[in-house]
Amino acid sequence: MALYQVTIAYDGTEFKGFQRQKNGRTVQAELESALRMLNWQERSLLSAGRTDSGVHAEGQVVAFQLDWPHSVEQLKKAMNGLLPSDIGVQAVSQADIGFHPRFAAMARDYRYQIYFSDSPNPLKERFHWRVWPKLEIEILQRGCRLFEGKHDFRAFGKAPDEDSPTQRTIQSADWKIDPAGNEAFFRIRAKAFLYHMVRRIVYVLVRAGQMRIDLDDIQACIEKQSELPAGLAPAKGLILEQIIY
Amino acid sequence: MALYQVTIAYDGTEFKGFQRQKNGRTVQAELESALRMLNWQERSLLSAGRTDSGVHAEGQVVAFQLDWPHSVEQLKKAMNGLLPSDIGVQAVSQADIGFHPRFAAMARDYRYQIYFSDSPNPLKERFHWRVWPKLEIEILQRGCRLFEGKHDFRAFGKAPDEDSPTQRTIQSADWKIDPAGNEAFFRIRAKAFLYHMVRRIVYVLVRAGQMRIDLDDIQACIEKQSELPAGLAPAKGLILEQIIY
């Protein structure tokens, strides 16, 4: 019996999120059902965190104990053979006893993808939010500076429990634009995020880029928890890029 | 009544190709059924060319006559409202009488997308061919030089009719690799291609990159129509990028 650490990618489009639930197809349930075919005995696998319904992952991390007499490469192949095509195992390794993918994480990287067009492009719709007209990335980039560091983010998301703290530390936040100027990518790194926090930050930054929210109002919201217009960037543009240990 | 030139993008995954047929969902049939709701009266629309089952487009061009009393912007909105989510109208303009999107084309650009990984990544599977191990792009790039110019491509595809000529002129062919080295993009431009020709060229170049076909054998095949191993790169990696008029 050994503890395995497995990096997985998934297209979140057809999932009701990561976490197993009574109704609805979930990534966790698909993983567990594949593992049971390999004679996995635990009740639940461990994960680095939940992702919402419709959110994608390139580098989600899960862990489980398994009696597997073959190599980690063979385990990767077996899992990929048993999983549906919208989940793919990217890497498998043995972990030290006691490894927990959630508590051991030093940082989480999320990427948010936007494309600029006045009409939907079916080749981009699955993994991007469509925004029109084009944005002044300079404003969004200046907005990032407001979020970096330790702040009370209660206006930007919910803590797991009502009484738990809403302070989080953003290690970095940045926008990149593709050379043709048709796509923009937001990358944000923190040890942990509040529920909905990345999509909420993207939403207010995009609204700032559209001159519908003022950067000063965002700053007041971060410093004094004043109110900002409600709204979330769509789930389909968000990708859990990697977990750093 | 005016003639409209319309640029469309589609995700080819769920289509049996562009051209209308008795059985199977096609892009042409979906476009025509949307146009009929706008009181379009012709029997068929014109297109710049067919794409195979599973092939995508960013810049397919179609043309049709329509009695439309509003602006081209309004026509774009109406069509996008009526079309399914895997087809998107990108641009609409009025064309000169007699414009035919196929015969007026000066060149066609196709792009082929590859990613390098030893396991499937669901975020890339839809629009890329997965290849492993990584390829020496230098070899593929040298292979491109063999195809450029005018050649008899009978070993690389079929002409529309059995007796029609199989000479074609490749204006340019190039590979680009992303900075991280995880994806490769092939771009090829010609006035016209034979049926299956781009996927066949990609296939033999990739096999050359894997040292399974020799560049000398490809050259002999182009010059003397000698035989090469059969095979096609998968449709899902191919995108009709643009038609140049």
Short mmCIF file of C-alpha atoms in Angstrom, two decimals:
data_model
loop_
_atom_site.label_atom_id
_atom_site.label_comp_id
_atom_site.label_asym_id
_atom_site.label_seq_id
_atom_site.Cartn_x
_atom_site.Cartn_y
_atom_site.Cartn_z
CA MET A 1 0.00 0.00 0.00
CA ALA A 2 1.39 3.40 -0.96
CA LEU A 3 0.14 6.99 -1.08
CA TYR A 4 -0.06 8.37 -4.62
CA GLN A 5 -0.04 12.02 -5.67
CA VAL A 6 -1.77 12.51 -9.01
CA THR A 7 -1.97 15.65 -11.17
CA ILE A 8 -5.09 15.81 -13.30
CA ALA A 9 -6.49 18.08 -16.01
CA TYR A 10 -10.17 18.38 -16.81
CA ASP A 11 -12.54 20.20 -19.10
CA GLY A 12 -15.09 21.44 -16.57
CA THR A 13 -17.86 22.08 -19.12
CA GLU A 14 -19.81 18.92 -18.42
CA PHE A 15 -19.17 18.74 -14.66
CA LYS A 16 -21.09 20.11 -11.70
CA GLY A 17 -17.72 21.01 -10.20
CA PHE A 18 -15.01 18.91 -8.62
CA GLN A 19 -16.60 17.79 -5.37
CA ARG A 20 -18.76 14.67 -5.24
CA GLN A 21 -22.45 15.41 -4.58
CA LYS A 22 -25.74 13.57 -4.57
CA ASN A 23 -26.93 14.71 -7.98
CA GLY A 24 -24.86 15.71 -10.94
CA ARG A 25 -21.70 14.50 -12.62
CA THR A 26 -18.53 15.50 -10.74
CA VAL A 27 -14.80 15.09 -11.32
CA GLN A 28 -14.31 13.48 -7.92
CA ALA A 29 -17.00 10.84 -8.53
CA GLU A 30 -15.49 9.95 -11.93
CA LEU A 31 -12.00 9.64 -10.40
CA GLU A 32 -13.27 7.51 -7.53
CA SER A 33 -15.22 5.24 -9.82
CA ALA A 34 -12.10 4.70 -11.99
CA LEU A 35 -10.00 3.99 -8.87
CA ARG A 36 -12.53 1.45 -7.59
CA MET A 37 -11.96 -0.55 -10.77
CA LEU A 38 -8.32 -0.74 -9.60
CA ASN A 39 -9.54 -2.14 -6.27
CA TRP A 40 -9.15 1.15 -4.37
CA GLN A 41 -10.58 0.76 -0.86
CA GLU A 42 -10.83 4.23 0.72
CA ARG A 43 -14.08 6.16 1.12
CA SER A 44 -12.86 9.44 -0.42
CA LEU A 45 -9.78 10.68 -2.21
CA LEU A 46 -8.05 13.85 -1.03
CA SER A 47 -7.78 16.92 -3.27
CA ALA A 48 -5.99 20.27 -3.29
CA GLY A 49 -9.35 22.00 -3.39
CA ARG A 50 -12.74 22.17 -5.03
CA THR A 51 -13.41 23.91 -8.29
CA ASP A 52 -16.85 25.31 -9.10
CA SER A 53 -19.24 23.98 -11.69
CA GLY A 54 -17.82 24.73 -15.14
CA VAL A 55 -14.29 25.62 -13.96
CA HIS A 56 -11.42 23.76 -15.68
CA ALA A 57 -8.09 22.44 -14.40
CA GLU A 58 -4.68 21.80 -15.90
CA GLY A 59 -3.05 20.95 -12.59
CA GLN A 60 -5.51 19.83 -9.94
CA VAL A 61 -3.83 17.48 -7.45
CA VAL A 62 -5.43 14.50 -5.72
CA ALA A 63 -4.03 11.82 -3.40
CA PHE A 64 -5.14 8.34 -2.39
CA GLN A 65 -3.79 5.11 -0.94
CA LEU A 66 -3.65 2.17 -3.28
CA ASP A 67 -2.23 -1.31 -3.35
CA TRP A 68 -0.67 -1.13 -6.83
CA PRO A 69 2.00 -3.70 -7.69
CA HIS A 70 3.17 -1.94 -10.89
CA SER A 71 4.98 1.29 -11.75
CA VAL A 72 3.58 4.83 -11.44
CA GLU A 73 3.71 5.05 -15.26
CA GLN A 74 1.47 1.99 -15.43
CA LEU A 75 -0.92 3.55 -12.90
CA LYS A 76 -1.15 6.67 -15.07
CA LYS A 77 -1.95 4.56 -18.12
CA ALA A 78 -4.53 2.47 -16.25
CA MET A 79 -6.30 5.58 -14.89
CA ASN A 80 -6.30 7.30 -18.29
CA GLY A 81 -7.76 4.15 -19.81
CA LEU A 82 -10.58 4.07 -17.26
CA LEU A 83 -11.41 7.80 -17.08
CA PRO A 84 -13.79 9.63 -19.44
CA SER A 85 -12.21 11.80 -22.13
CA ASP A 86 -12.82 15.08 -20.26
CA ILE A 87 -10.47 14.04 -17.41
CA GLY A 88 -6.79 13.28 -18.05
CA VAL A 89 -4.10 12.16 -15.61
CA GLN A 90 -0.98 14.27 -16.30
CA ALA A 91 1.45 12.88 -13.72
CA VAL A 92 1.61 10.25 -10.97
CA SER A 93 4.19 9.96 -8.21
CA GLN A 94 4.48 8.34 -4.80
CA ALA A 95 4.02 10.76 -1.91
CA ASP A 96 5.39 10.69 1.62
CA ILE A 97 3.07 9.28 4.30
CA GLY A 98 0.93 12.11 5.63
CA PHE A 99 0.98 14.15 2.42
CA HIS A 100 -2.28 16.08 2.07
CA PRO A 101 -2.71 17.88 -1.27
CA ARG A 102 -4.73 20.69 0.34
CA PHE A 103 -2.71 21.44 3.47
CA ALA A 104 0.71 20.87 1.89
CA ALA A 105 0.06 23.42 -0.88
CA MET A 106 2.40 26.45 -0.77
CA ALA A 107 0.46 28.28 -3.49
CA ARG A 108 -2.28 27.92 -6.07
CA ASP A 109 -2.09 29.43 -9.56
CA TYR A 110 -5.27 30.26 -11.43
CA ARG A 111 -5.49 31.56 -15.01
CA TYR A 112 -8.46 33.42 -16.43
CA GLN A 113 -8.86 33.62 -20.23
CA ILE A 114 -10.64 36.37 -22.15
CA TYR A 115 -11.02 36.99 -25.86
CA PHE A 116 -12.10 40.21 -27.52
CA SER A 117 -14.71 39.92 -30.25
CA ASP A 118 -18.08 41.39 -31.10
CA SER A 119 -19.37 37.92 -32.02
CA PRO A 120 -18.96 34.46 -30.52
CA ASN A 121 -16.10 32.31 -31.85
CA PRO A 122 -16.90 28.62 -31.29
CA LEU A 123 -13.19 27.75 -31.14
CA LYS A 124 -12.77 29.98 -28.08
CA GLU A 125 -16.14 29.89 -26.34
CA ARG A 126 -15.37 26.75 -24.35
CA PHE A 127 -12.39 28.13 -22.40
CA HIS A 128 -12.72 31.93 -22.61
CA TRP A 129 -15.00 34.76 -21.58
CA ARG A 130 -15.92 36.92 -24.61
CA VAL A 131 -15.55 40.66 -23.92
CA TRP A 132 -16.27 43.54 -26.31
CA PRO A 133 -15.04 46.17 -27.02
CA LYS A 134 -11.35 45.54 -26.34
CA LEU A 135 -10.02 46.57 -22.95
CA GLU A 136 -7.24 48.91 -21.93
CA ILE A 137 -5.03 46.30 -20.32
CA GLU A 138 -3.04 49.08 -18.59
CA ILE A 139 -6.01 49.81 -16.33
CA LEU A 140 -6.52 46.15 -15.45
CA GLN A 141 -2.80 45.85 -14.82
CA ARG A 142 -2.85 48.85 -12.45
CA GLY A 143 -5.85 47.25 -10.76
CA CYS A 144 -3.76 44.14 -10.04
CA ARG A 145 -1.44 46.18 -7.84
CA LEU A 146 -4.40 46.94 -5.53
CA PHE A 147 -4.99 43.26 -4.86
CA GLU A 148 -1.41 42.13 -4.25
CA GLY A 149 -0.43 41.61 -0.62
CA LYS A 150 -2.51 40.74 2.43
CA HIS A 151 -6.05 42.15 2.53
CA ASP A 152 -9.46 41.41 3.90
CA PHE A 153 -11.23 40.07 0.81
CA ARG A 154 -14.71 39.69 2.32
CA ALA A 155 -16.20 41.77 -0.54
CA PHE A 156 -14.69 39.29 -3.02
CA GLY A 157 -15.82 35.92 -1.77
CA LYS A 158 -16.86 33.67 1.06
CA ALA A 159 -14.77 31.79 3.57
CA PRO A 160 -15.41 28.06 3.96
CA ASP A 161 -17.22 28.74 7.28
CA GLU A 162 -19.09 31.85 8.32
CA ASP A 163 -16.80 32.60 11.24
CA SER A 164 -13.47 31.89 9.59
CA PRO A 165 -11.17 34.75 8.60
CA THR A 166 -11.49 36.46 5.19
CA GLN A 167 -7.90 37.72 5.01
CA ARG A 168 -5.90 36.29 2.14
CA THR A 169 -2.48 37.12 0.68
CA ILE A 170 -2.17 37.57 -3.07
CA GLN A 171 1.44 36.75 -3.99
CA SER A 172 1.09 37.99 -7.57
CA ALA A 173 -1.55 39.07 -10.07
CA ASP A 174 -0.88 39.96 -13.69
CA TRP A 175 -2.48 40.38 -17.09
CA LYS A 176 -0.84 39.36 -20.35
CA ILE A 177 -2.16 40.09 -23.81
CA ASP A 178 -1.40 38.03 -26.91
CA PRO A 179 0.70 39.70 -29.66
CA ALA A 180 -2.37 40.18 -31.91
CA GLY A 181 -4.26 41.83 -29.05
CA ASN A 182 -7.21 39.45 -29.35
CA GLU A 183 -6.82 37.52 -26.11
CA ALA A 184 -5.97 38.44 -22.52
CA PHE A 185 -4.81 36.15 -19.76
CA PHE A 186 -4.98 36.88 -16.04
CA ARG A 187 -2.73 34.93 -13.68
CA ILE A 188 -3.08 35.07 -9.92
CA ARG A 189 -1.18 33.26 -7.19
CA ALA A 190 -2.09 32.83 -3.52
CA LYS A 191 -1.72 30.18 -0.85
CA ALA A 192 -5.50 30.07 -0.65
CA PHE A 193 -8.51 31.90 -2.06
CA LEU A 194 -12.01 32.57 -0.80
CA TYR A 195 -14.91 30.91 -2.60
CA HIS A 196 -15.57 32.72 -5.96
CA MET A 197 -12.68 35.13 -5.27
CA VAL A 198 -10.79 34.80 -8.59
CA ARG A 199 -13.91 35.20 -10.73
CA ARG A 200 -15.00 38.17 -8.63
CA ILE A 201 -11.60 39.89 -8.98
CA VAL A 202 -11.61 39.31 -12.76
CA TYR A 203 -15.13 40.71 -12.95
CA VAL A 204 -14.33 43.99 -11.19
CA LEU A 205 -11.05 44.43 -13.11
CA VAL A 206 -12.83 43.93 -16.45
CA ARG A 207 -15.51 46.40 -15.39
CA ALA A 208 -12.72 48.86 -14.47
CA GLY A 209 -11.20 48.31 -17.93
CA GLN A 210 -14.61 49.19 -19.37
CA MET A 211 -14.70 52.38 -17.23
CA ARG A 212 -17.76 51.08 -15.41
CA ILE A 213 -15.98 50.82 -12.06
CA ASP A 214 -13.32 53.21 -10.79
CA LEU A 215 -9.99 51.86 -9.52
CA ASP A 216 -10.42 54.14 -6.48
CA ASP A 217 -13.65 52.37 -5.65
CA ILE A 218 -11.91 49.02 -5.88
CA GLN A 219 -9.21 50.29 -3.55
CA ALA A 220 -11.82 51.54 -1.07
CA CYS A 221 -13.51 48.18 -1.27
CA ILE A 222 -10.25 46.37 -0.44
CA GLU A 223 -9.23 48.78 2.32
CA LYS A 224 -12.58 49.56 3.92
CA GLN A 225 -14.75 46.72 2.58
CA SER A 226 -17.08 49.23 0.94
CA GLU A 227 -19.51 47.82 -1.60
CA LEU A 228 -18.85 47.14 -5.28
CA PRO A 229 -21.35 46.10 -7.97
CA ALA A 230 -22.15 42.38 -7.68
CA GLY A 231 -21.08 40.02 -10.44
CA LEU A 232 -18.81 37.13 -11.35
CA ALA A 233 -16.74 36.41 -14.45
CA PRO A 234 -18.15 33.25 -16.10
CA ALA A 235 -16.80 29.92 -14.82
CA LYS A 236 -15.78 28.71 -18.30
CA GLY A 237 -12.84 31.16 -18.53
CA LEU A 238 -11.22 29.95 -15.29
CA ILE A 239 -8.50 27.30 -15.14
CA LEU A 240 -6.77 25.92 -12.04
CA GLU A 241 -3.28 26.00 -13.54
CA GLN A 242 -1.09 24.44 -10.87
CA ILE A 243 -0.64 23.71 -7.18
CA ILE A 244 2.79 24.51 -5.83
CA TYR A 245 4.24 22.33 -3.05
CA MET B 1 -31.89 41.90 -52.90
CA ALA B 2 -28.11 41.94 -52.32
CA LEU B 3 -25.26 39.43 -52.30
CA TYR B 4 -23.72 38.95 -48.87
CA GLN B 5 -20.25 37.64 -48.06
CA VAL B 6 -20.12 36.10 -44.62
CA THR B 7 -17.09 34.84 -42.66
CA ILE B 8 -17.90 32.06 -40.23
CA ALA B 9 -16.09 30.07 -37.56
CA TYR B 10 -17.11 26.63 -36.41
CA ASP B 11 -16.09 23.90 -34.02
CA GLY B 12 -16.17 20.90 -36.37
CA THR B 13 -16.37 18.28 -33.60
CA GLU B 14 -20.09 17.64 -33.90
CA PHE B 15 -20.38 18.06 -37.69
CA LYS B 16 -20.13 15.56 -40.53
CA GLY B 17 -18.17 18.20 -42.42
CA PHE B 18 -19.24 21.41 -44.12
CA GLN B 19 -21.21 20.17 -47.11
CA ARG B 20 -24.90 19.36 -46.81
CA GLN B 21 -25.67 15.65 -47.14
CA LYS B 22 -28.65 13.34 -46.71
CA ASN B 23 -27.68 12.01 -43.30
CA GLY B 24 -25.67 13.72 -40.61
CA ARG B 25 -25.45 17.20 -39.18
CA THR B 26 -23.50 19.62 -41.43
CA VAL B 27 -22.44 23.26 -41.20
CA GLN B 28 -24.07 24.10 -44.53
CA ALA B 29 -27.44 22.68 -43.48
CA GLU B 30 -27.36 24.64 -40.21
CA LEU B 31 -26.49 27.86 -42.04
CA GLU B 32 -29.21 27.32 -44.62
CA SER B 33 -31.80 26.54 -42.01
CA ALA B 34 -30.92 29.77 -40.14
CA LEU B 35 -31.10 31.76 -43.39
CA ARG B 36 -34.51 30.32 -44.25
CA MET B 37 -35.83 31.82 -41.03
CA LEU B 38 -34.75 35.17 -42.52
CA ASN B 39 -36.82 34.37 -45.61
CA TRP B 40 -33.84 33.34 -47.75
CA GLN B 41 -35.10 31.92 -51.07
CA GLU B 42 -32.14 30.26 -52.84
CA ARG B 43 -31.64 26.51 -53.04
CA SER B 44 -27.99 26.47 -51.85
CA LEU B 45 -25.50 28.94 -50.45
CA LEU B 46 -22.04 29.24 -51.99
CA SER B 47 -18.90 28.48 -50.00
CA ALA B 48 -15.14 28.84 -50.36
CA GLY B 49 -14.79 25.09 -50.06
CA ARG B 50 -15.75 22.01 -48.09
CA THR B 51 -14.08 20.96 -44.91
CA ASP B 52 -13.99 17.30 -43.84
CA SER B 53 -15.86 15.79 -40.96
CA GLY B 54 -14.29 17.03 -37.72
CA VAL B 55 -12.27 19.87 -39.30
CA HIS B 56 -12.72 23.33 -37.77
CA ALA B 57 -12.83 26.82 -39.28
CA GLU B 58 -11.97 30.29 -38.07
CA GLY B 59 -12.47 31.92 -41.48
CA GLN B 60 -14.70 29.89 -43.79
CA VAL B 61 -16.49 32.17 -46.27
CA VAL B 62 -20.00 31.73 -47.65
CA ALA B 63 -22.16 33.89 -49.92
CA PHE B 64 -25.89 34.13 -50.58
CA GLN B 65 -28.49 36.52 -51.93
CA LEU B 66 -30.92 37.93 -49.44
CA ASP B 67 -33.58 40.59 -49.28
CA TRP B 68 -32.49 42.17 -45.99
CA PRO B 69 -33.75 45.67 -45.23
CA HIS B 70 -31.39 46.29 -42.29
CA SER B 71 -27.64 46.78 -41.81
CA VAL B 72 -24.94 44.13 -42.23
CA GLU B 73 -24.32 44.42 -38.46
CA GLN B 74 -27.96 43.53 -37.86
CA LEU B 75 -27.67 40.57 -40.25
CA LYS B 76 -24.66 39.30 -38.28
CA LYS B 77 -26.62 39.58 -35.04
CA ALA B 78 -29.69 37.88 -36.50
CA MET B 79 -27.64 34.97 -37.87
CA ASN B 80 -25.71 34.54 -34.61
CA GLY B 81 -29.00 34.51 -32.76
CA LEU B 82 -30.40 31.77 -35.01
CA LEU B 83 -27.29 29.57 -35.35
CA PRO B 84 -26.28 26.82 -32.89
CA SER B 85 -23.42 27.61 -30.50
CA ASP B 86 -20.81 25.69 -32.53
CA ILE B 87 -21.16 28.06 -35.51
CA GLY B 88 -20.41 31.78 -35.18
CA VAL B 89 -20.66 34.52 -37.79
CA GLN B 90 -17.48 36.63 -37.56
CA ALA B 91 -18.09 39.23 -40.28
CA VAL B 92 -20.74 40.22 -42.84
CA SER B 93 -20.31 42.52 -45.83
CA GLN B 94 -22.03 43.17 -49.14
CA ALA B 95 -20.24 41.62 -52.12
CA ASP B 96 -20.15 42.66 -55.76
CA ILE B 97 -22.58 40.89 -58.08
CA GLY B 98 -20.93 37.74 -59.38
CA PHE B 99 -18.69 37.22 -56.34
CA HIS B 100 -18.12 33.50 -55.81
CA PRO B 101 -16.29 32.64 -52.56
CA ARG B 102 -14.64 29.59 -54.14
CA PHE B 103 -13.47 30.95 -57.49
CA ALA B 104 -12.55 34.43 -56.23
CA ALA B 105 -10.18 33.03 -53.58
CA MET B 106 -6.53 34.01 -54.11
CA ALA B 107 -5.30 31.75 -51.34
CA ARG B 108 -6.40 29.52 -48.48
CA ASP B 109 -4.60 29.34 -45.12
CA TYR B 110 -4.85 26.22 -43.00
CA ARG B 111 -3.38 25.76 -39.54
CA TYR B 112 -2.64 22.41 -37.94
CA GLN B 113 -2.23 22.22 -34.14
CA ILE B 114 -0.18 19.66 -32.24
CA TYR B 115 0.63 19.31 -28.56
CA PHE B 116 3.33 17.20 -27.04
CA SER B 117 2.36 15.07 -24.05
CA ASP B 118 2.54 11.46 -22.96
CA SER B 119 -1.05 11.65 -21.68
CA PRO B 120 -4.23 13.26 -22.98
CA ASN B 121 -5.00 16.81 -21.81
CA PRO B 122 -8.77 17.44 -22.05
CA LEU B 123 -8.18 21.20 -22.50
CA LYS B 124 -6.27 20.53 -25.73
CA GLU B 125 -7.80 17.34 -27.12
CA ARG B 126 -10.60 19.12 -28.97
CA PHE B 127 -8.40 21.22 -31.27
CA HIS B 128 -5.00 19.47 -31.28
CA TRP B 129 -3.36 16.21 -32.26
CA ARG B 130 -1.42 14.74 -29.31
CA VAL B 131 2.10 13.60 -30.26
CA TRP B 132 4.72 12.00 -28.02
CA PRO B 133 7.64 12.16 -27.62
CA LYS B 134 8.41 15.75 -28.60
CA LEU B 135 9.52 16.36 -32.17
CA GLU B 136 12.62 17.94 -33.60
CA ILE B 137 10.89 20.89 -35.27
CA GLU B 138 14.04 21.52 -37.34
CA ILE B 139 13.38 18.36 -39.34
CA LEU B 140 9.73 19.24 -39.93
CA GLN B 141 10.79 22.74 -40.91
CA ARG B 142 13.30 21.39 -43.44
CA GLY B 143 10.54 19.13 -44.72
CA CYS B 144 8.38 22.19 -45.45
CA ARG B 145 10.92 23.40 -48.00
CA LEU B 146 10.27 20.22 -50.02
CA PHE B 147 6.59 21.04 -50.41
CA GLU B 148 6.83 24.72 -51.29
CA GLY B 149 6.36 25.59 -54.97
CA LYS B 150 4.48 23.78 -57.72
CA HIS B 151 4.43 19.98 -57.57
CA ASP B 152 2.31 17.02 -58.53
CA PHE B 153 0.71 16.11 -55.20
CA ARG B 154 -1.09 12.95 -56.32
CA ALA B 155 0.56 11.00 -53.47
CA PHE B 156 -0.91 13.49 -50.99
CA GLY B 157 -4.58 13.66 -51.90
CA LYS B 158 -7.33 13.36 -54.45
CA ALA B 159 -8.52 15.86 -57.04
CA PRO B 160 -12.24 16.69 -57.11
CA ASP B 161 -12.63 14.52 -60.28
CA GLU B 162 -10.58 11.50 -61.31
CA ASP B 163 -9.30 13.14 -64.49
CA SER B 164 -8.53 16.60 -63.14
CA PRO B 165 -4.93 17.68 -62.58
CA THR B 166 -3.15 16.98 -59.30
CA GLN B 167 -0.59 19.80 -59.55
CA ARG B 168 -0.86 22.38 -56.81
CA THR B 169 1.33 25.33 -55.76
CA ILE B 170 2.23 25.70 -52.11
CA GLN B 171 2.92 29.38 -51.49
CA SER B 172 4.28 28.84 -47.98
CA ALA B 173 4.53 26.17 -45.30
CA ASP B 174 5.98 26.68 -41.84
CA TRP B 175 6.10 25.27 -38.34
CA LYS B 176 6.09 27.40 -35.20
CA ILE B 177 6.62 26.12 -31.69
CA ASP B 178 5.34 27.83 -28.55
CA PRO B 179 7.92 29.30 -26.14
CA ALA B 180 7.43 26.46 -23.63
CA GLY B 181 7.95 23.87 -26.38
CA ASN B 182 4.68 22.10 -25.62
CA GLU B 183 2.73 22.99 -28.77
CA ALA B 184 3.54 23.17 -32.47
CA PHE B 185 1.58 24.95 -35.18
CA PHE B 186 1.83 24.25 -38.90
CA ARG B 187 0.64 26.91 -41.33
CA ILE B 188 0.26 26.29 -45.05
CA ARG B 189 -0.96 28.57 -47.84
CA ALA B 190 -2.07 27.64 -51.37
CA LYS B 191 -4.65 28.81 -53.87
CA ALA B 192 -6.19 25.34 -53.67
CA PHE B 193 -5.48 21.96 -52.08
CA LEU B 194 -6.31 18.40 -53.02
CA TYR B 195 -8.76 16.50 -50.84
CA HIS B 196 -6.99 15.42 -47.58
CA MET B 197 -3.77 17.11 -48.70
CA VAL B 198 -3.01 19.20 -45.58
CA ARG B 199 -3.62 16.32 -43.18
CA ARG B 200 -1.48 14.02 -45.34
CA ILE B 201 1.41 16.53 -45.43
CA VAL B 202 1.23 17.00 -41.65
CA TYR B 203 1.22 13.23 -41.19
CA VAL B 204 4.38 12.58 -43.23
CA LEU B 205 6.19 15.58 -41.68
CA VAL B 206 5.39 14.36 -38.17
CA ARG B 207 6.56 10.85 -39.10
CA ALA B 208 9.77 12.43 -40.45
CA GLY B 209 10.17 14.28 -37.14
CA GLN B 210 9.85 10.90 -35.42
CA MET B 211 12.54 9.43 -37.73
CA ARG B 212 10.02 6.97 -39.15
CA ILE B 213 10.11 8.50 -42.66
CA ASP B 214 13.20 9.93 -44.31
CA LEU B 215 13.09 13.45 -45.84
CA ASP B 216 14.75 11.96 -48.95
CA ASP B 217 11.81 9.59 -49.34
CA ILE B 218 9.37 12.52 -49.07
CA GLN B 219 11.34 14.36 -51.75
CA ALA B 220 11.26 11.29 -54.02
CA CYS B 221 7.54 11.04 -53.45
CA ILE B 222 7.01 14.68 -54.47
CA GLU B 223 9.35 14.49 -57.48
CA LYS B 224 8.63 11.00 -58.78
CA GLN B 225 5.34 10.19 -57.05
CA SER B 226 6.95 7.20 -55.34
CA GLU B 227 4.98 5.69 -52.48
CA LEU B 228 4.98 6.79 -48.85
CA PRO B 229 3.35 5.09 -45.85
CA ALA B 230 -0.39 5.77 -45.82
CA GLY B 231 -1.90 7.86 -43.05
CA LEU B 232 -3.61 11.11 -42.18
CA ALA B 233 -3.21 13.49 -39.27
CA PRO B 234 -6.49 13.52 -37.29
CA ALA B 235 -9.16 15.97 -38.48
CA LYS B 236 -9.54 17.59 -35.05
CA GLY B 237 -6.16 19.38 -35.27
CA LEU B 238 -6.99 21.12 -38.58
CA ILE B 239 -8.43 24.64 -38.81
CA LEU B 240 -9.34 26.55 -41.98
CA GLU B 241 -7.81 29.82 -40.84
CA GLN B 242 -8.69 32.27 -43.60
CA ILE B 243 -9.55 32.71 -47.26
CA ILE B 244 -7.65 35.49 -49.00
CA TYR B 245 -9.41 37.43 -51.77
#
